[in-house]
Amino acid sequence: MLVLLGWLCLVTTACAQDPEHGALLAAVSGCASCHTAEGGAPYAGGFPIETRFGTFYGSNLTPDPEHGLGDWSEEDFVRALRKGRSPAGRPYYPAFPYTSYTLLTDADLADLWTYVQTVAPAPRPAPAHQLKGMYRWRFLLRFWKVTGFRRGPFRPDPDRSDAWNRGGYLVDAAAHCGECHTGRGGLGGLRKRRYLAGNDDPPEPAPNVTPHEHGAGHWSTTDWTAFLEDGMAPDGDFVGGEMRRVVTEGTTLLSDEDRHAMAEYLRAVKPRPSRPPPEPTAPTPDDEPWW
Ligand code: HEC
Ligand code: HEC
């Protein structure tokens, strides 16, 4: 029923803007994880995001008119998430995963906007990004976007079940699992052929989660729903690192139905092997077995 209601919002205006639903979406989409500094005011920005291009800082998203989004219209907000473009027309860096949020529906973007406006204003600027070399040249992103960005929203596949479509929407648009688990090309764009097959990039490599033996091949639907609820993998270990927050601040808040839909989708993803490890170098005496 919830699934159905979600889709009805797409085609009717029956779902008035709902800040509570916006809060849930923001949690599952991890907005706070990049836009709240450790110990800082919620959504006031300043959280450092380390990448191979340098350090980005999440912006101030509070309704402060000078340093936050106080002067923004809903249109400005939707343009930022759907098109990756600022009110002044400047392209955003894909360190802001609008590459995934572009898939969010109009109704969900409206709810997110309604929620973001309820946050307490924080009158402080976020620090400037510290980027290496030519990555400072924001205009170059225009070239990257031609190949590296495909605009949403998410289009349901009529040949698949409602649950599969709902799961795909949650995995790709909101929870943006691929932003960490999909391998990237030289310019930092997600590689479709490496979809969810693992990403070795620092600072935190993320494993293969496709239904391949290198990944989550042996995970049942119940294994997936349990993991998305409390972070426990089938081997009994609780997941750590960035992934812990994805679960404890995000997917754990979803309904059982939604987690089930995600499990159905994840189990139907194309199985792909992990990238082969680098060629082994010739063994040195220290590598000899001790026996
Ligand atoms: C992985 C980190 C990350 C996540 C998750 C993230 N953002 Fe951001 N966001 C950024 C970064 C970095 C920037 C700055 C981009 C730039 O300068 O080009 C940004 C910029 C923005 C901007 C533009 C602000 C401005 O002043 O121009 C908006 C709006 C925004 N994010 C909203 C959101 C929302 C809403 C969510 C959750 C749905 C979200 N972000 C999740 C990293 C993130
Ligand atoms: C911000 C980056 C990020 C996002 C977003 C993310 N993951 Fe992860 N994920 C990681 C990292 C890093 C690890 C490795 C954690 C560790 O070292 O224990 C991981 C681990 C996992 C594991 C391995 C668990 C195990 O112990 O075998 C699974 C399964 C997984 N993620 C699924 C998902 C799914 C599904 C989503 C979307 C709902 C998702 N991840 C979103 C970064 C992320």
XYZ file of C-alpha atoms and ligand atoms in Angstrom:
377
model
C 0.000 0.000 0.000
C 2.792 2.414 0.927
C 4.510 1.568 -2.316
C 1.330 2.383 -4.227
C 0.900 5.656 -2.353
C 4.447 6.631 -3.266
C 3.731 6.169 -6.943
C 0.390 7.938 -6.760
C 2.287 11.037 -5.653
C 4.009 10.956 -9.024
C 0.859 11.327 -11.032
C -1.443 13.331 -8.771
C -1.116 16.382 -6.594
C -2.809 14.460 -3.785
C 0.383 14.515 -1.735
C 0.735 18.020 -0.354
C 4.275 18.983 0.621
C 5.161 16.985 3.651
C 8.131 18.061 5.799
C 8.063 14.792 7.777
C 8.425 12.780 4.628
C 11.120 15.280 3.607
C 12.991 14.566 6.846
C 12.876 10.823 6.168
C 14.111 11.361 2.608
C 16.945 13.595 3.827
C 17.984 10.880 6.310
C 17.902 8.049 3.756
C 19.719 10.289 1.261
C 22.443 11.092 3.809
C 22.213 14.884 3.325
C 23.351 15.536 6.913
C 26.404 13.294 6.562
C 28.069 15.831 4.220
C 26.297 19.028 5.269
C 26.780 18.827 9.063
C 30.276 19.271 10.493
C 31.302 17.153 13.469
C 29.827 18.891 16.507
C 28.430 21.660 14.269
C 24.860 22.948 13.870
C 22.658 20.677 11.712
C 23.050 21.394 7.980
C 25.341 24.382 8.613
C 27.976 22.848 6.320
C 31.710 22.477 6.808
C 32.028 18.688 6.798
C 35.255 17.803 4.912
C 34.897 15.319 2.036
C 38.299 13.934 1.065
C 38.681 12.845 -2.561
C 41.551 12.292 -4.958
C 40.764 15.760 -6.399
C 41.210 17.490 -3.034
C 38.943 18.333 -0.079
C 35.380 19.530 -0.607
C 33.245 21.056 2.128
C 29.484 20.532 2.283
C 27.675 23.865 1.958
C 25.434 25.590 4.501
C 21.897 24.414 3.661
C 20.118 26.242 6.504
C 17.697 29.103 5.725
C 20.312 31.747 6.639
C 19.951 34.439 3.919
C 23.652 35.261 3.702
C 25.475 31.949 4.123
C 22.711 29.411 3.502
C 19.693 28.969 1.244
C 17.590 31.778 2.773
C 17.268 33.590 -0.551
C 16.572 30.474 -2.585
C 13.268 29.626 -4.232
C 11.988 26.077 -4.561
C 12.975 26.297 -8.230
C 16.589 27.064 -7.271
C 16.630 24.029 -4.977
C 15.123 21.711 -7.585
C 17.593 22.983 -10.217
C 20.529 22.262 -7.875
C 19.485 18.653 -7.244
C 17.990 17.792 -10.632
C 20.458 19.619 -12.890
C 23.554 20.144 -10.717
C 23.445 23.872 -11.350
C 23.540 26.836 -8.919
C 21.047 29.743 -9.026
C 23.776 31.726 -10.840
C 24.058 28.938 -13.440
C 27.388 27.527 -12.222
C 27.872 23.739 -12.435
C 28.339 21.838 -9.157
C 31.100 19.326 -8.508
C 29.882 15.733 -8.469
C 31.265 15.434 -4.913
C 27.667 16.602 -4.329
C 25.928 13.432 -5.552
C 23.300 15.217 -7.653
C 24.265 12.552 -10.194
C 21.955 10.334 -8.072
C 19.535 12.916 -6.633
C 18.630 13.963 -10.175
C 16.555 10.753 -10.171
C 14.348 11.945 -7.277
C 10.742 12.651 -8.274
C 9.317 16.179 -8.310
C 7.124 15.296 -5.313
C 10.105 14.059 -3.282
C 12.214 17.120 -4.175
C 9.325 19.330 -3.031
C 9.149 17.477 0.299
C 12.934 17.773 0.762
C 12.719 21.523 0.127
C 9.875 21.898 2.619
C 11.949 20.051 5.214
C 15.201 21.956 4.592
C 13.342 25.215 5.278
C 12.384 24.002 8.770
C 16.028 23.728 9.923
C 17.373 26.450 12.275
C 19.315 29.135 10.344
C 23.073 29.075 11.000
C 24.781 32.369 10.185
C 28.221 31.026 9.254
C 29.889 30.319 5.930
C 31.187 26.869 4.974
C 34.954 26.819 4.264
C 36.085 27.057 0.620
C 37.025 23.779 -1.118
C 40.755 22.972 -1.184
C 41.257 21.421 -4.622
C 44.337 20.368 -6.542
C 45.516 22.057 -9.751
C 43.002 22.462 -12.514
C 40.213 20.853 -10.481
C 39.773 24.365 -9.080
C 38.445 25.444 -12.469
C 34.744 24.993 -12.025
C 33.913 25.825 -15.642
C 35.659 22.596 -16.746
C 32.757 20.738 -15.127
C 30.628 21.792 -18.059
C 32.670 19.424 -20.252
C 32.532 16.647 -17.681
C 28.755 16.946 -17.403
C 28.280 16.208 -21.101
C 29.486 12.636 -20.570
C 29.429 12.174 -16.799
C 25.870 13.238 -15.986
C 22.478 11.937 -17.067
C 19.495 13.936 -15.930
C 16.520 12.324 -14.123
C 13.898 11.894 -12.859
C 13.757 8.122 -12.352
C 11.637 6.347 -14.952
C 9.894 3.230 -13.628
C 10.273 0.132 -15.817
C 6.717 -1.047 -16.628
C 7.976 -4.609 -17.256
C 9.116 -4.948 -13.643
C 7.158 -5.257 -10.395
C 6.196 -2.246 -8.264
C 8.575 -3.513 -5.575
C 11.517 -3.734 -8.003
C 10.847 -0.190 -9.195
C 10.456 1.147 -5.668
C 13.658 -0.651 -4.637
C 15.567 0.705 -7.633
C 14.346 4.202 -6.838
C 15.484 3.983 -3.215
C 18.858 2.420 -4.088
C 19.735 4.742 -6.990
C 17.969 8.048 -6.333
C 17.774 8.485 -2.552
C 20.295 6.168 -0.853
C 22.769 6.611 -3.759
C 24.473 3.265 -3.038
C 26.323 3.484 -6.376
C 28.100 6.710 -5.453
C 30.303 4.631 -3.136
C 29.960 1.083 -4.528
C 30.326 1.723 -8.288
C 33.789 2.061 -9.828
C 34.721 5.448 -11.289
C 36.543 6.475 -14.442
C 39.545 8.805 -14.668
C 37.433 11.964 -14.467
C 35.510 10.715 -11.467
C 32.311 9.734 -13.274
C 30.469 6.523 -12.324
C 31.145 3.681 -14.780
C 27.958 1.907 -15.768
C 29.849 -1.313 -16.417
C 31.096 -1.312 -12.822
C 27.604 -0.721 -11.347
C 27.735 -1.727 -7.649
C 30.747 -3.977 -8.376
C 33.004 -2.244 -5.849
C 35.148 0.868 -5.777
C 38.766 0.868 -4.568
C 39.052 4.646 -4.320
C 40.316 6.163 -1.106
C 39.459 7.230 1.538
C 37.231 4.173 2.080
C 37.047 1.367 -0.470
C 33.509 -0.011 -0.783
C 33.008 -3.701 -1.631
C 31.207 -5.404 -4.518
C 27.512 -5.746 -3.560
C 26.195 -7.333 -6.785
C 24.832 -10.912 -6.584
C 28.217 -12.257 -7.772
C 30.338 -14.662 -5.712
C 32.829 -11.788 -5.278
C 30.046 -9.730 -3.734
C 26.695 -10.535 -2.134
C 26.080 -13.653 -4.248
C 24.987 -15.764 -1.295
C 22.789 -13.078 0.340
C 19.099 -14.001 0.565
C 16.314 -11.431 0.628
C 16.153 -11.868 4.418
C 19.921 -11.289 4.690
C 19.499 -8.007 2.818
C 16.487 -6.768 4.790
C 18.225 -7.597 8.088
C 21.386 -5.803 6.947
C 19.484 -2.690 5.862
C 17.664 -2.659 9.191
C 20.548 -3.114 11.643
C 23.812 -3.381 9.674
C 24.497 -7.029 10.453
C 25.928 -9.038 7.534
C 25.042 -12.756 7.158
C 28.380 -13.718 8.785
C 27.192 -12.026 11.995
C 29.574 -9.044 11.771
C 28.225 -5.518 12.022
C 29.312 -3.255 9.202
C 31.646 -0.359 10.006
C 32.959 2.842 8.452
C 30.782 5.099 6.323
C 28.364 2.255 5.801
C 27.386 2.190 9.440
C 25.871 5.664 9.130
C 24.117 4.746 5.872
C 22.238 2.084 7.848
C 21.860 3.583 11.347
C 20.864 7.068 10.149
C 19.152 6.020 6.934
C 17.831 2.648 5.827
C 16.881 1.622 9.367
C 14.191 4.371 9.303
C 12.469 2.940 6.222
C 9.428 0.671 6.374
C 9.888 -3.112 6.148
C 8.183 -2.924 2.780
C 10.714 -0.436 1.461
C 13.670 -2.499 2.723
C 12.107 -5.543 1.124
C 11.773 -3.663 -2.163
C 15.452 -2.676 -1.999
C 16.403 -6.310 -1.328
C 14.372 -7.479 -4.315
C 16.066 -4.927 -6.543
C 19.594 -5.597 -5.226
C 19.207 -9.344 -5.747
C 18.170 -8.750 -9.353
C 21.124 -6.481 -10.219
C 23.473 -7.889 -12.875
C 26.182 -9.963 -11.120
C 29.633 -8.587 -11.886
C 33.066 -9.724 -10.699
C 35.246 -7.352 -8.704
C 38.141 -5.762 -10.519
C 41.059 -8.208 -10.494
C 43.655 -7.316 -7.864
C 46.913 -5.794 -9.179
C 49.399 -8.268 -10.755
C 51.309 -10.018 -7.968
C 54.968 -9.029 -7.847
C 57.675 -11.708 -7.621
C 57.733 -13.184 -4.106
C 60.486 -11.924 -1.841
C 62.035 -14.158 0.814
C 59.764 -12.512 3.397
C 56.703 -13.716 1.491
C 57.784 -17.372 1.754
C 55.543 -19.450 3.997
C 57.183 -20.050 7.348
C 56.582 -23.743 7.291
C 28.686 13.019 -0.394
C 28.485 14.327 0.169
C 27.160 15.037 -0.041
C 25.890 14.542 0.183
C 25.500 13.150 0.655
C 24.991 15.645 -0.102
N 25.675 16.745 -0.495
Fe 24.876 18.560 -0.974
N 26.741 19.221 -1.494
C 27.915 18.539 -1.288
C 29.031 19.362 -1.736
C 30.505 18.978 -1.694
C 28.476 20.563 -2.227
C 29.219 21.735 -2.881
C 29.289 21.479 -4.388
C 30.040 22.528 -5.162
O 30.600 23.469 -4.567
O 30.078 22.422 -6.398
C 27.028 20.436 -2.051
C 26.118 21.424 -2.425
C 24.754 21.342 -2.215
C 23.813 22.389 -2.569
C 24.166 23.725 -3.193
C 24.403 24.724 -2.103
C 24.813 26.089 -2.575
O 24.982 26.955 -1.697
O 25.015 26.322 -3.775
C 22.578 21.939 -2.192
C 21.257 22.682 -2.341
C 22.753 20.633 -1.615
N 24.077 20.276 -1.636
C 21.705 19.881 -1.106
C 21.860 18.553 -0.685
C 20.748 17.707 -0.294
C 19.299 18.159 -0.224
C 21.271 16.487 0.007
C 20.523 15.196 0.348
C 19.446 14.861 -0.577
C 22.717 16.571 -0.191
N 23.029 17.843 -0.596
C 23.599 15.547 0.026
C 28.044 17.269 -0.769
C 27.003 16.421 -0.467
C 29.062 6.925 1.711
C 29.462 5.756 0.998
C 28.505 4.556 0.982
C 27.179 4.527 0.629
C 26.298 5.694 0.211
C 26.783 3.152 0.702
N 27.828 2.372 1.106
Fe 27.766 0.358 1.471
N 29.686 0.412 2.165
C 30.496 1.529 2.146
C 31.778 1.179 2.718
C 32.963 2.122 2.880
C 31.710 -0.186 3.087
C 32.787 -1.011 3.782
C 32.522 -0.875 5.243
C 33.494 -1.590 6.118
O 34.681 -1.375 5.952
O 33.033 -2.361 6.974
C 30.366 -0.640 2.716
C 29.891 -1.923 2.917
C 28.696 -2.399 2.419
C 28.292 -3.782 2.448
C 29.148 -4.941 2.949
C 28.677 -5.538 4.206
C 29.559 -6.707 4.623
O 30.077 -6.619 5.712
O 29.730 -7.645 3.850
C 27.066 -3.853 1.843
C 26.226 -5.092 1.615
C 26.704 -2.508 1.448
N 27.717 -1.639 1.823
C 25.533 -2.172 0.791
C 25.138 -0.844 0.516
C 23.840 -0.475 0.024
C 22.727 -1.425 -0.349
C 23.826 0.890 -0.046
C 22.673 1.802 -0.410
C 21.517 1.641 0.478
C 25.130 1.366 0.372
N 25.902 0.279 0.710
C 25.500 2.702 0.423
C 30.172 2.789 1.683
C 28.904 3.197 1.288
